[in-house]
Tab-separated table of C-alpha atoms in Angstrom:
chain	number	residue	atom	x	y	z
P	7	LEU	CA	-16.106	11.900	-168.513
P	8	SER	CA	-17.634	11.150	-165.124
P	9	ILE	CA	-15.494	10.185	-162.165
P	10	CYS	CA	-17.308	6.838	-162.041
P	11	GLY	CA	-16.436	6.169	-165.702
P	12	LYS	CA	-12.779	7.011	-165.114
P	13	LEU	CA	-12.660	4.759	-162.048
P	14	CYS	CA	-14.249	1.815	-163.866
P	15	TYR	CA	-11.830	2.274	-166.766
P	16	ALA	CA	-8.899	2.402	-164.352
P	17	ILE	CA	-10.036	-0.649	-162.357
P	18	GLY	CA	-10.350	-2.677	-165.554
P	19	GLY	CA	-6.619	-2.465	-166.238
P	20	ALA	CA	-5.475	-3.120	-162.672
P	21	PRO	CA	-5.565	-6.977	-162.796
P	22	ASN	CA	-3.016	-7.041	-165.624
P	23	GLN	CA	-0.684	-5.030	-163.395
P	24	VAL	CA	-1.408	-7.227	-160.360
P	25	ALA	CA	-0.311	-10.316	-162.277
P	26	GLY	CA	2.506	-8.550	-164.110
P	27	SER	CA	3.912	-7.190	-160.845
P	28	ALA	CA	3.913	-10.608	-159.180
P	29	ALA	CA	5.726	-12.073	-162.200
P	30	ALA	CA	8.172	-9.163	-162.502
P	31	PHE	CA	9.284	-9.326	-158.867
P	32	PHE	CA	9.069	-13.067	-158.172
P	33	LEU	CA	9.129	-15.178	-161.353
P	34	GLN	CA	12.907	-15.140	-161.755
P	35	ILE	CA	13.601	-16.142	-158.159
P	36	TYR	CA	10.759	-18.714	-158.367
P	37	LEU	CA	12.315	-20.352	-161.425
P	38	LEU	CA	15.761	-20.374	-159.834
P	39	ASP	CA	15.061	-21.285	-156.210
P	40	ILE	CA	11.736	-23.163	-156.323
P	41	ALA	CA	11.543	-24.809	-159.756
P	42	HIS	CA	15.324	-25.461	-159.656
P	43	ILE	CA	16.007	-24.661	-163.301
P	44	THR	CA	19.365	-23.174	-164.274
P	45	PRO	CA	19.862	-19.420	-164.753
P	46	PHE	CA	20.438	-20.040	-168.471
P	47	HIS	CA	17.097	-21.822	-168.849
P	48	ALA	CA	15.437	-19.132	-166.708
P	49	SER	CA	16.827	-16.517	-169.099
P	50	LEU	CA	15.338	-18.460	-172.024
P	51	VAL	CA	11.937	-18.577	-170.347
P	52	LEU	CA	11.993	-14.847	-169.531
P	53	PHE	CA	13.302	-13.699	-172.900
P	54	ILE	CA	11.199	-15.964	-175.132
P	55	GLY	CA	8.103	-15.239	-173.031
P	56	LYS	CA	8.589	-11.483	-173.332
P	57	ALA	CA	9.411	-11.859	-177.031
P	58	SER	CA	6.237	-13.875	-177.663
P	59	GLY	CA	4.195	-11.159	-175.976
P	60	ALA	CA	5.996	-8.531	-178.037
P	61	VAL	CA	5.373	-10.388	-181.311
P	62	THR	CA	1.702	-10.717	-180.393
P	63	ASP	CA	1.380	-6.923	-180.143
P	64	PRO	CA	1.475	-6.087	-183.876
P	65	VAL	CA	-0.552	-9.234	-184.634
P	66	ALA	CA	-3.193	-8.123	-182.129
P	67	GLY	CA	-3.081	-4.619	-183.556
P	68	PHE	CA	-3.637	-6.006	-187.066
P	69	PHE	CA	-6.697	-8.084	-186.165
P	70	ILE	CA	-8.189	-5.462	-183.846
P	71	SER	CA	-7.856	-2.806	-186.545
P	72	LYS	CA	-9.865	-5.126	-188.828
P	73	SER	CA	-12.596	-5.674	-186.234
P	74	ARG	CA	-16.107	-4.468	-186.909
P	75	TRP	CA	-18.183	-2.375	-184.547
P	76	THR	CA	-20.489	-4.422	-182.290
P	77	LYS	CA	-23.178	-3.516	-179.785
P	78	ILE	CA	-20.552	-3.404	-177.028
P	79	GLY	CA	-17.892	-1.694	-179.147
P	80	ARG	CA	-14.924	-2.719	-181.273
P	81	LEU	CA	-12.358	-3.209	-178.494
P	82	MET	CA	-14.440	-4.578	-175.607
P	83	PRO	CA	-15.105	-8.057	-177.146
P	84	TRP	CA	-11.373	-8.743	-177.300
P	85	MET	CA	-10.902	-7.973	-173.619
P	86	LEU	CA	-13.872	-10.082	-172.570
P	87	ALA	CA	-12.827	-13.084	-174.660
P	88	CYS	CA	-9.202	-13.360	-173.558
P	89	THR	CA	-9.624	-12.883	-169.774
P	90	PRO	CA	-10.695	-16.463	-168.815
P	91	PHE	CA	-7.794	-17.973	-170.766
P	92	THR	CA	-5.396	-15.479	-169.178
P	93	VAL	CA	-6.450	-16.625	-165.697
P	94	VAL	CA	-5.853	-20.305	-166.566
P	95	SER	CA	-2.430	-19.677	-168.122
P	96	TYR	CA	-1.363	-17.526	-165.148
P	97	PHE	CA	-2.334	-20.238	-162.650
P	98	PHE	CA	-0.329	-22.962	-164.408
P	99	MET	CA	2.627	-20.600	-164.777
P	100	TRP	CA	3.139	-20.978	-161.004
P	101	TYR	CA	2.359	-24.699	-160.816
P	102	LEU	CA	5.274	-27.018	-160.013
P	103	PRO	CA	4.849	-30.068	-162.288
P	104	PRO	CA	5.773	-33.493	-160.822
P	105	PHE	CA	8.294	-34.181	-163.596
P	106	VAL	CA	11.751	-32.562	-163.694
P	107	SER	CA	13.073	-33.031	-167.230
P	108	GLY	CA	10.254	-31.097	-168.903
P	109	ARG	CA	9.931	-28.199	-166.476
P	110	VAL	CA	11.634	-25.700	-168.759
P	111	ALA	CA	9.180	-26.503	-171.562
P	112	TRP	CA	6.258	-26.288	-169.089
P	113	TYR	CA	7.143	-22.820	-167.814
P	114	LEU	CA	8.082	-21.608	-171.278
P	115	THR	CA	4.720	-22.716	-172.681
P	116	PHE	CA	2.555	-21.115	-170.014
P	117	TYR	CA	4.644	-17.949	-169.696
P	118	CYS	CA	4.426	-17.450	-173.473
P	119	LEU	CA	0.663	-18.058	-173.352
P	120	PHE	CA	0.278	-15.612	-170.478
P	121	GLN	CA	2.300	-12.907	-172.253
P	122	ALA	CA	0.378	-13.367	-175.505
P	123	LEU	CA	-3.021	-13.276	-173.787
P	124	THR	CA	-2.208	-10.215	-171.696
P	125	THR	CA	-1.202	-8.518	-174.942
P	126	LEU	CA	-4.603	-9.311	-176.448
P	127	PHE	CA	-6.062	-7.487	-173.439
P	128	GLN	CA	-3.560	-4.650	-173.109
P	129	VAL	CA	-3.595	-3.436	-176.736
P	130	PRO	CA	-7.365	-2.782	-176.947
P	131	TYR	CA	-7.459	-1.578	-173.330
P	132	SER	CA	-4.745	1.051	-173.825
P	133	ALA	CA	-6.180	2.115	-177.205
P	134	LEU	CA	-9.564	2.565	-175.500
P	135	THR	CA	-8.202	5.843	-174.091
P	136	MET	CA	-8.718	7.436	-177.504
P	137	PHE	CA	-12.389	6.346	-177.566
P	138	LEU	CA	-13.418	7.639	-174.155
P	139	SER	CA	-13.442	11.347	-174.992
P	140	THR	CA	-12.284	13.868	-177.598
P	141	ASP	CA	-11.006	16.282	-174.954
P	142	GLN	CA	-7.265	16.169	-174.157
P	143	LYS	CA	-7.812	17.064	-170.499
P	144	ASP	CA	-10.372	14.293	-170.131
P	145	ARG	CA	-7.989	11.758	-171.666
P	146	ASP	CA	-5.084	12.970	-169.526
P	147	SER	CA	-7.280	12.715	-166.447
P	148	ALA	CA	-8.438	9.213	-167.411
P	149	THR	CA	-4.798	8.240	-167.975
P	150	ALA	CA	-3.883	9.544	-164.498
P	151	TYR	CA	-6.749	7.530	-162.964
P	152	ARG	CA	-5.595	4.502	-164.917
P	153	MET	CA	-1.950	4.875	-163.874
P	154	THR	CA	-2.911	5.380	-160.223
P	155	MET	CA	-5.010	2.238	-160.272
P	156	GLU	CA	-2.377	0.293	-162.199
P	157	VAL	CA	0.298	1.262	-159.671
P	158	LEU	CA	-2.097	0.234	-156.907
P	159	GLY	CA	-2.568	-3.010	-158.840
P	160	THR	CA	1.186	-3.412	-158.993
P	161	LEU	CA	1.292	-2.775	-155.247
P	162	ILE	CA	-1.470	-5.304	-154.578
P	163	GLY	CA	0.232	-7.909	-156.756
P	164	ALA	CA	3.638	-7.506	-155.147
P	165	ALA	CA	2.165	-7.282	-151.636
P	166	LEU	CA	-0.085	-10.312	-152.063
P	167	GLN	CA	2.628	-12.366	-153.675
P	168	GLY	CA	5.303	-11.131	-151.293
P	169	GLN	CA	3.327	-11.800	-148.129
P	170	ILE	CA	2.042	-15.191	-149.279
P	171	VAL	CA	5.300	-16.596	-150.665
P	172	ALA	CA	7.830	-14.915	-148.342
P	173	SER	CA	8.147	-18.084	-146.269
P	174	ALA	CA	9.325	-19.953	-149.371
P	175	HIS	CA	12.469	-17.811	-149.508
P	176	VAL	CA	13.339	-17.481	-145.815
P	177	SER	CA	15.364	-20.156	-144.120
P	178	HIS	CA	16.367	-20.650	-140.529
P	179	HIS	CA	19.668	-22.017	-141.812
P	180	CYS	CA	20.691	-18.651	-143.262
P	181	THR	CA	21.516	-15.787	-140.931
P	182	VAL	CA	21.778	-12.214	-142.107
P	183	THR	CA	24.844	-11.581	-139.957
P	184	SER	CA	27.220	-13.949	-141.667
P	185	PRO	CA	30.971	-13.678	-141.125
P	186	VAL	CA	33.066	-12.137	-143.873
P	187	ASN	CA	35.289	-15.188	-144.193
P	188	THR	CA	32.672	-17.761	-145.003
P	189	THR	CA	33.247	-21.458	-144.974
P	190	ASP	CA	32.250	-23.970	-147.594
P	191	SER	CA	29.499	-25.269	-145.344
P	192	TRP	CA	27.927	-21.809	-145.301
P	193	HIS	CA	28.023	-21.634	-149.088
P	194	ASP	CA	26.467	-25.075	-149.400
P	195	THR	CA	23.676	-24.613	-146.859
P	196	PRO	CA	20.348	-24.765	-148.688
P	197	SER	CA	18.075	-21.761	-148.243
P	198	PHE	CA	14.821	-23.583	-149.010
P	199	PRO	CA	12.170	-24.074	-146.340
P	200	ASP	CA	11.496	-27.473	-144.967
P	201	PRO	CA	9.206	-29.198	-147.503
P	202	SER	CA	7.593	-31.257	-144.752
P	203	GLY	CA	6.028	-28.106	-143.263
P	204	PRO	CA	2.257	-27.505	-143.218
P	205	LEU	CA	2.376	-25.671	-146.554
P	206	SER	CA	5.033	-26.497	-149.115
P	207	HIS	CA	6.293	-23.767	-151.384
P	208	GLN	CA	4.343	-25.326	-154.273
P	209	VAL	CA	1.005	-24.919	-152.490
P	210	ILE	CA	1.947	-21.410	-151.341
P	211	TYR	CA	2.585	-20.228	-154.901
P	212	MET	CA	-0.620	-21.856	-156.155
P	213	ILE	CA	-2.646	-20.059	-153.475
P	214	ALA	CA	-1.130	-16.741	-154.574
P	215	ALA	CA	-1.921	-17.527	-158.226
P	216	GLY	CA	-5.529	-18.389	-157.380
P	217	VAL	CA	-6.057	-15.136	-155.489
P	218	ILE	CA	-4.658	-13.040	-158.350
P	219	GLY	CA	-6.782	-14.987	-160.856
P	220	GLY	CA	-9.860	-13.918	-158.894
P	221	VAL	CA	-8.770	-10.272	-159.160
P	222	TYR	CA	-8.700	-10.678	-162.963
P	223	LEU	CA	-12.339	-11.737	-163.087
P	224	LEU	CA	-13.436	-8.883	-160.823
P	225	GLY	CA	-11.623	-6.290	-162.949
P	226	ILE	CA	-13.172	-7.343	-166.280
P	227	VAL	CA	-16.692	-7.274	-164.791
P	228	VAL	CA	-16.192	-3.688	-163.543
P	229	LEU	CA	-14.732	-2.605	-166.910
P	230	PHE	CA	-17.594	-4.114	-168.898
P	231	LEU	CA	-20.341	-2.655	-166.713
P	232	GLY	CA	-18.828	0.795	-166.158
P	233	VAL	CA	-17.242	1.841	-169.485
P	234	LYS	CA	-19.006	2.709	-172.733
P	235	GLU	CA	-16.792	2.687	-175.802
P	236	LYS	CA	-17.414	5.432	-178.393
P	237	ASP	CA	-16.740	5.178	-182.111
P	238	ASP	CA	-13.941	7.257	-183.729
P	239	PRO	CA	-15.064	10.847	-182.975
P	240	TYR	CA	-13.067	12.441	-185.796
P	241	ALA	CA	-13.836	9.983	-188.593
P	242	LEU	CA	-15.942	11.110	-191.540
P	243	ASN	CA	-18.127	8.763	-193.558
P	244	SER	CA	-15.727	9.192	-196.472
P	245	ASP	CA	-12.660	8.252	-194.409
P	246	ARG	CA	-11.010	4.920	-195.078
P	247	ALA	CA	-9.247	2.687	-192.569
P	248	ILE	CA	-5.468	2.791	-192.926
P	249	PRO	CA	-4.140	-0.677	-193.936
P	250	PHE	CA	-2.151	-2.116	-191.051
P	251	CYS	CA	1.180	-2.501	-192.872
P	252	LYS	CA	0.918	0.965	-194.403
P	253	GLY	CA	-0.066	2.423	-191.033
P	254	LEU	CA	2.853	0.679	-189.337
P	255	GLY	CA	5.217	2.179	-191.912
P	256	LEU	CA	3.759	5.642	-191.355
P	257	THR	CA	4.107	5.354	-187.570
P	258	MET	CA	7.756	4.335	-187.910
P	259	LYS	CA	8.374	7.517	-189.925
P	260	HIS	CA	6.487	9.766	-187.510
P	261	GLY	CA	9.201	11.745	-185.702
P	262	PRO	CA	7.470	12.373	-182.340
P	263	TYR	CA	6.499	8.717	-182.051
P	264	VAL	CA	9.995	7.435	-182.852
P	265	LYS	CA	11.619	9.716	-180.249
P	266	LEU	CA	9.037	8.905	-177.576
P	267	THR	CA	9.324	5.165	-178.161
P	268	ALA	CA	13.138	5.143	-178.261
P	269	SER	CA	13.323	7.096	-175.015
P	270	PHE	CA	10.861	5.070	-172.983
P	271	LEU	CA	11.895	1.655	-174.215
P	272	LEU	CA	15.296	2.349	-172.591
P	273	ILE	CA	13.678	3.744	-169.446
P	274	SER	CA	11.186	0.870	-169.151
P	275	THR	CA	14.008	-1.643	-169.608
P	276	ALA	CA	15.828	-0.006	-166.696
P	277	VAL	CA	12.713	-0.272	-164.511
P	278	GLN	CA	12.226	-3.925	-165.531
P	279	LEU	CA	15.817	-4.730	-164.571
P	280	GLU	CA	15.294	-3.089	-161.186
P	281	GLN	CA	12.089	-5.059	-160.616
P	282	SER	CA	13.315	-8.486	-161.674
P	283	ASN	CA	16.637	-8.322	-159.815
P	284	PHE	CA	15.574	-6.413	-156.693
P	285	VAL	CA	14.469	-9.463	-154.708
P	286	LEU	CA	17.612	-11.371	-155.734
P	287	PHE	CA	19.757	-8.381	-154.760
P	288	CYS	CA	18.108	-8.060	-151.332
P	289	THR	CA	18.383	-11.816	-150.742
P	290	HIS	CA	21.926	-12.473	-151.874
P	291	ALA	CA	23.854	-9.194	-152.122
P	292	ALA	CA	22.541	-6.898	-149.377
P	293	ASP	CA	21.682	-9.249	-146.478
P	294	LEU	CA	18.080	-7.990	-146.551
P	295	ARG	CA	16.378	-11.330	-147.195
P	296	ASN	CA	13.960	-10.785	-144.287
P	297	HIS	CA	12.909	-7.325	-145.515
P	298	PHE	CA	12.496	-7.641	-149.289
P	299	GLN	CA	8.696	-7.908	-149.230
P	300	TYR	CA	8.421	-4.736	-147.140
P	301	LEU	CA	10.871	-2.887	-149.410
P	302	VAL	CA	8.819	-3.881	-152.462
P	303	VAL	CA	5.658	-2.597	-150.761
P	304	THR	CA	7.463	0.682	-149.905
P	305	ILE	CA	8.408	1.175	-153.572
P	306	LEU	CA	4.869	0.631	-154.766
P	307	VAL	CA	3.119	2.667	-152.057
P	308	SER	CA	5.433	5.555	-152.902
P	309	ALA	CA	4.616	5.158	-156.601
P	310	ALA	CA	0.860	4.962	-156.008
P	311	VAL	CA	0.593	8.052	-153.788
P	312	SER	CA	2.825	10.140	-156.091
P	313	ILE	CA	0.807	9.642	-159.309
P	314	PRO	CA	-1.587	12.545	-158.478
P	315	PHE	CA	1.447	14.732	-157.709
P	316	TRP	CA	3.006	13.969	-161.100
P	317	GLN	CA	-0.337	14.603	-162.840
P	318	LYS	CA	-0.516	18.086	-161.284
P	319	PHE	CA	3.175	18.657	-162.032
P	320	LEU	CA	2.896	17.866	-165.741
P	321	GLN	CA	-0.241	19.994	-166.034
P	322	ARG	CA	1.582	22.987	-164.594
P	323	PHE	CA	5.138	22.573	-165.891
P	324	GLY	CA	4.683	20.347	-168.944
P	325	LYS	CA	5.219	16.688	-169.663
P	326	LYS	CA	8.851	16.919	-170.790
P	327	CYS	CA	9.787	18.773	-167.603
P	328	ALA	CA	8.161	16.053	-165.477
P	329	ALA	CA	10.553	13.514	-167.028
P	330	CYS	CA	13.343	14.848	-164.787
P	331	GLY	CA	11.758	12.941	-161.901
P	332	ILE	CA	12.722	9.640	-163.520
P	333	SER	CA	16.395	10.384	-162.885
P	334	TRP	CA	15.925	10.631	-159.098
P	335	MET	CA	16.420	6.911	-158.585
P	336	ILE	CA	19.935	6.903	-160.064
P	337	PRO	CA	21.995	8.376	-157.160
P	338	PHE	CA	20.003	6.486	-154.534
P	339	ALA	CA	20.361	3.150	-156.334
P	340	VAL	CA	24.111	3.684	-156.561
P	341	MET	CA	24.179	4.455	-152.841
P	342	LEU	CA	22.292	1.248	-152.042
P	343	VAL	CA	24.775	-0.786	-154.082
P	344	THR	CA	27.795	0.787	-152.408
P	345	ILE	CA	26.320	1.061	-148.865
P	346	PRO	CA	23.772	-1.783	-148.379
P	347	ASN	CA	22.217	-0.363	-145.204
P	348	LEU	CA	18.655	-1.176	-144.050
P	349	ILE	CA	17.580	2.438	-143.414
P	350	LEU	CA	19.130	3.544	-146.706
P	351	ALA	CA	17.327	0.684	-148.448
P	352	TYR	CA	13.951	2.083	-147.352
P	353	VAL	CA	14.961	5.593	-148.499
P	354	VAL	CA	16.015	4.152	-151.872
P	355	ALA	CA	12.724	2.252	-152.095
P	356	PHE	CA	10.718	5.439	-151.456
P	357	VAL	CA	12.617	7.556	-154.011
P	358	SER	CA	12.537	4.737	-156.558
P	359	GLY	CA	8.759	4.661	-156.210
P	360	LEU	CA	8.582	8.362	-157.099
P	361	SER	CA	10.694	7.788	-160.201
P	362	ILE	CA	8.792	4.668	-161.263
P	363	ALA	CA	5.495	6.591	-160.996
P	364	ALA	CA	6.812	9.242	-163.399
P	365	SER	CA	8.132	6.591	-165.807
P	366	LEU	CA	4.720	4.850	-165.832
P	367	LEU	CA	2.534	7.941	-166.206
P	368	LEU	CA	4.467	9.947	-168.792
P	369	PRO	CA	4.569	7.645	-171.860
P	370	TRP	CA	0.859	6.814	-171.636
P	371	SER	CA	0.062	10.501	-171.122
P	372	MET	CA	2.231	11.562	-174.084
P	373	LEU	CA	1.140	8.841	-176.514
P	374	PRO	CA	-2.370	10.319	-177.093
P	375	ASP	CA	-0.677	13.611	-178.042
P	376	VAL	CA	1.383	11.735	-180.635
P	377	VAL	CA	-1.761	10.059	-181.998
P	378	ASP	CA	-3.506	13.451	-182.256
P	379	ASN	CA	-0.477	14.880	-184.062
P	380	PHE	CA	-0.555	11.988	-186.518
P	381	ARG	CA	-4.314	12.419	-187.047
P	382	LEU	CA	-3.752	16.059	-187.960
P	383	GLN	CA	-1.141	15.102	-190.568
P	384	ASN	CA	-3.338	12.270	-191.948
P	385	PRO	CA	-6.849	13.724	-191.687
P	386	HIS	CA	-8.683	11.259	-193.952
P	387	GLY	CA	-7.535	7.982	-192.410
P	388	LYS	CA	-8.871	6.109	-189.411
P	389	GLY	CA	-8.108	2.997	-187.368
P	390	HIS	CA	-4.497	3.965	-186.637
P	391	GLU	CA	-4.862	4.126	-182.844
P	392	THR	CA	-4.357	0.405	-182.241
P	393	ILE	CA	-1.307	0.488	-184.534
P	394	PHE	CA	0.365	3.108	-182.338
P	395	TYR	CA	-0.454	1.373	-179.081
P	396	SER	CA	0.397	-2.153	-180.247
P	397	SER	CA	3.738	-1.163	-181.783
P	398	TYR	CA	4.675	0.879	-178.686
P	399	VAL	CA	3.992	-2.074	-176.396
P	400	PHE	CA	5.902	-4.325	-178.839
P	401	PHE	CA	9.082	-2.273	-178.604
P	402	THR	CA	8.978	-1.865	-174.825
P	403	LYS	CA	8.307	-5.582	-174.267
P	404	MET	CA	11.040	-6.649	-176.670
P	405	SER	CA	13.624	-4.375	-175.056
P	406	ALA	CA	12.587	-5.548	-171.576
P	407	GLY	CA	12.826	-9.189	-172.690
P	408	ILE	CA	16.326	-8.658	-174.029
P	409	GLY	CA	17.356	-6.923	-170.812
P	410	LEU	CA	15.919	-9.660	-168.575
P	411	GLY	CA	17.477	-12.389	-170.717
P	412	ILE	CA	20.901	-10.771	-170.563
P	413	SER	CA	20.659	-10.321	-166.783
P	414	ALA	CA	19.763	-13.994	-166.237
P	415	VAL	CA	22.558	-15.119	-168.568
P	416	GLY	CA	24.948	-12.902	-166.604
P	417	LEU	CA	23.992	-14.735	-163.414
P	418	GLU	CA	24.574	-18.062	-165.188
P	419	PHE	CA	28.072	-17.112	-166.339
P	420	THR	CA	29.089	-15.775	-162.934
P	421	GLY	CA	28.084	-19.026	-161.208
P	422	TYR	CA	24.690	-18.446	-159.578
P	423	LYS	CA	23.654	-21.544	-157.598
P	424	PRO	CA	20.041	-21.883	-156.446
P	425	GLY	CA	19.438	-22.817	-152.845
P	426	ILE	CA	22.685	-21.745	-151.196
P	427	CYS	CA	22.830	-19.169	-148.440
P	428	ARG	CA	25.670	-17.092	-149.855
P	429	GLN	CA	26.472	-16.683	-153.533
P	430	ALA	CA	29.947	-16.242	-154.997
P	431	ASP	CA	31.476	-12.767	-155.073
P	432	ASP	CA	31.109	-12.600	-158.873
P	433	VAL	CA	27.349	-13.189	-158.563
P	434	ILE	CA	27.049	-10.435	-155.950
P	435	LEU	CA	29.016	-8.046	-158.185
P	436	THR	CA	26.739	-8.901	-161.136
P	437	LEU	CA	23.629	-8.165	-159.066
P	438	LYS	CA	25.086	-4.808	-158.009
P	439	ILE	CA	25.780	-3.900	-161.639
P	440	LEU	CA	22.257	-4.954	-162.687
P	441	ILE	CA	20.699	-2.853	-159.914
P	442	GLY	CA	22.980	0.194	-160.096
P	443	ALA	CA	25.105	0.821	-163.179
P	444	VAL	CA	22.992	-0.622	-166.011
P	445	PRO	CA	19.671	1.100	-165.107
P	446	ALA	CA	21.501	4.399	-164.549
P	447	ILE	CA	23.031	4.322	-168.047
P	448	LEU	CA	19.741	3.322	-169.695
P	449	ILE	CA	17.796	6.094	-167.932
P	450	LEU	CA	20.354	8.780	-168.809
P	451	VAL	CA	20.393	7.799	-172.490
P	452	GLY	CA	16.580	7.631	-172.577
P	453	LEU	CA	16.232	11.112	-171.043
P	454	PHE	CA	18.791	12.486	-173.514
P	455	ILE	CA	16.677	11.201	-176.436
P	456	LEU	CA	13.563	12.715	-174.848
P	457	LEU	CA	15.165	16.173	-175.074
P	458	PHE	CA	14.509	16.045	-178.843
P	459	TYR	CA	10.797	15.141	-178.472
P	460	PRO	CA	9.101	17.922	-180.473
P	461	ILE	CA	5.565	18.123	-178.993
P	462	THR	CA	5.383	20.987	-176.500
P	463	GLU	CA	2.478	22.300	-174.445
P	464	GLU	CA	1.993	25.066	-177.027
P	465	SER	CA	1.868	22.653	-179.956
P	466	ARG	CA	-0.610	20.470	-178.040
P	467	LYS	CA	-3.012	23.425	-177.797
P	468	GLU	CA	-2.598	24.175	-181.511
P	469	THR	CA	-3.319	20.519	-182.368
P	470	LYS	CA	-6.424	20.553	-180.163
P	471	LEU	CA	-7.822	23.634	-181.937
P	472	ALA	CA	-7.066	22.162	-185.356
P	473	LEU	CA	-8.805	18.876	-184.507
P	474	GLU	CA	-11.837	20.734	-183.181
P	475	ALA	CA	-12.007	22.582	-186.497
P	476	LEU	CA	-11.760	19.212	-188.278
P	477	ARG	CA	-14.714	17.881	-186.274
């Protein structure tokens, strides 16, 4: 693979991360503090939206596996077709409708559409890794390029959104040096900006959505022009496509895949909880409301610059060994919860970025090894790649949706009130638990499961030789 081909492949997936990052960091606080819907309804929007995207994964995998080869490939037409509709659904996801009673249905509809359409892009895009090259090093290198660009996309999304919409969450009525014994007037002071200003929060969010929509269109053009999809390199003329339902059953019985998926669905849920509650935590629990956008940028810059380090690390010490880096965020997150200090917050943001980079790179680097292992055990079947990738994304999205729904419901039960300067003590305690204790437990359990993942560096080399003999 040429460097140009790897770059074009990586750039193609970045817009999904730009939009996903903006939604992950800001959608919950947007629904609560701008759209003024209750935490319970926000939890419904987040959970059902994630669930709809998760359900779309196996459906997309089914139809893509049935697709015929075209002049531009089997996967590329899906990505080209869904991008314009994704841009439209994303824009209206941040639009504040003039009516109040139907806002929950509005955001639920467009968030579900956005999740489903991004799935129709993400499944063929991630499976495309298997059709770029037959060489494991080439695929690992392409995955590292992709993860670097996706983390940069996440950085761009959070930075763009954070810088554009920051004024919608900063109020001159709220001071960061509030007295410990607060009065009722402090609790009841609204934290919204003055709507009579030159740009209302509605227009600000729409500008951000329009900019990110433009990034989508740029990314798909680069992907289409710079990447050439290859047909299944191992398939023989006598091979038959594995029926989707049968293939799904076989993947669920494949030991390496089950262990990898179980481990990283817990780890990805922990990262999702950190992302979705970080801005709320900085705003309401740590008196860092004027710094949250810079802390988010610190996390993502740290993640972006550390991807090449993790790629070199896993090449030298192995992929399972590199998983230890995911645990680094645990002690620092606990410190931030117990000692909410500004300098410590930036240290936590930097270390969290290192851990997030490892958690993003490893599953997508290990999944091709699982697919190769499955190919070796089922040498006369083809078309199983999209089944692996779609079902993996299904499980991670579903677990993340459940986690986000539970966190929003927890805020509802503890009395979260949008628009006040200081939340109740129970809300602050809930945010601390969602940022510190829950992610720590999920990461530890996920890493424990990963200990039993059977594919080692030695077995990868044996699989590579066996597949070369098969070719």
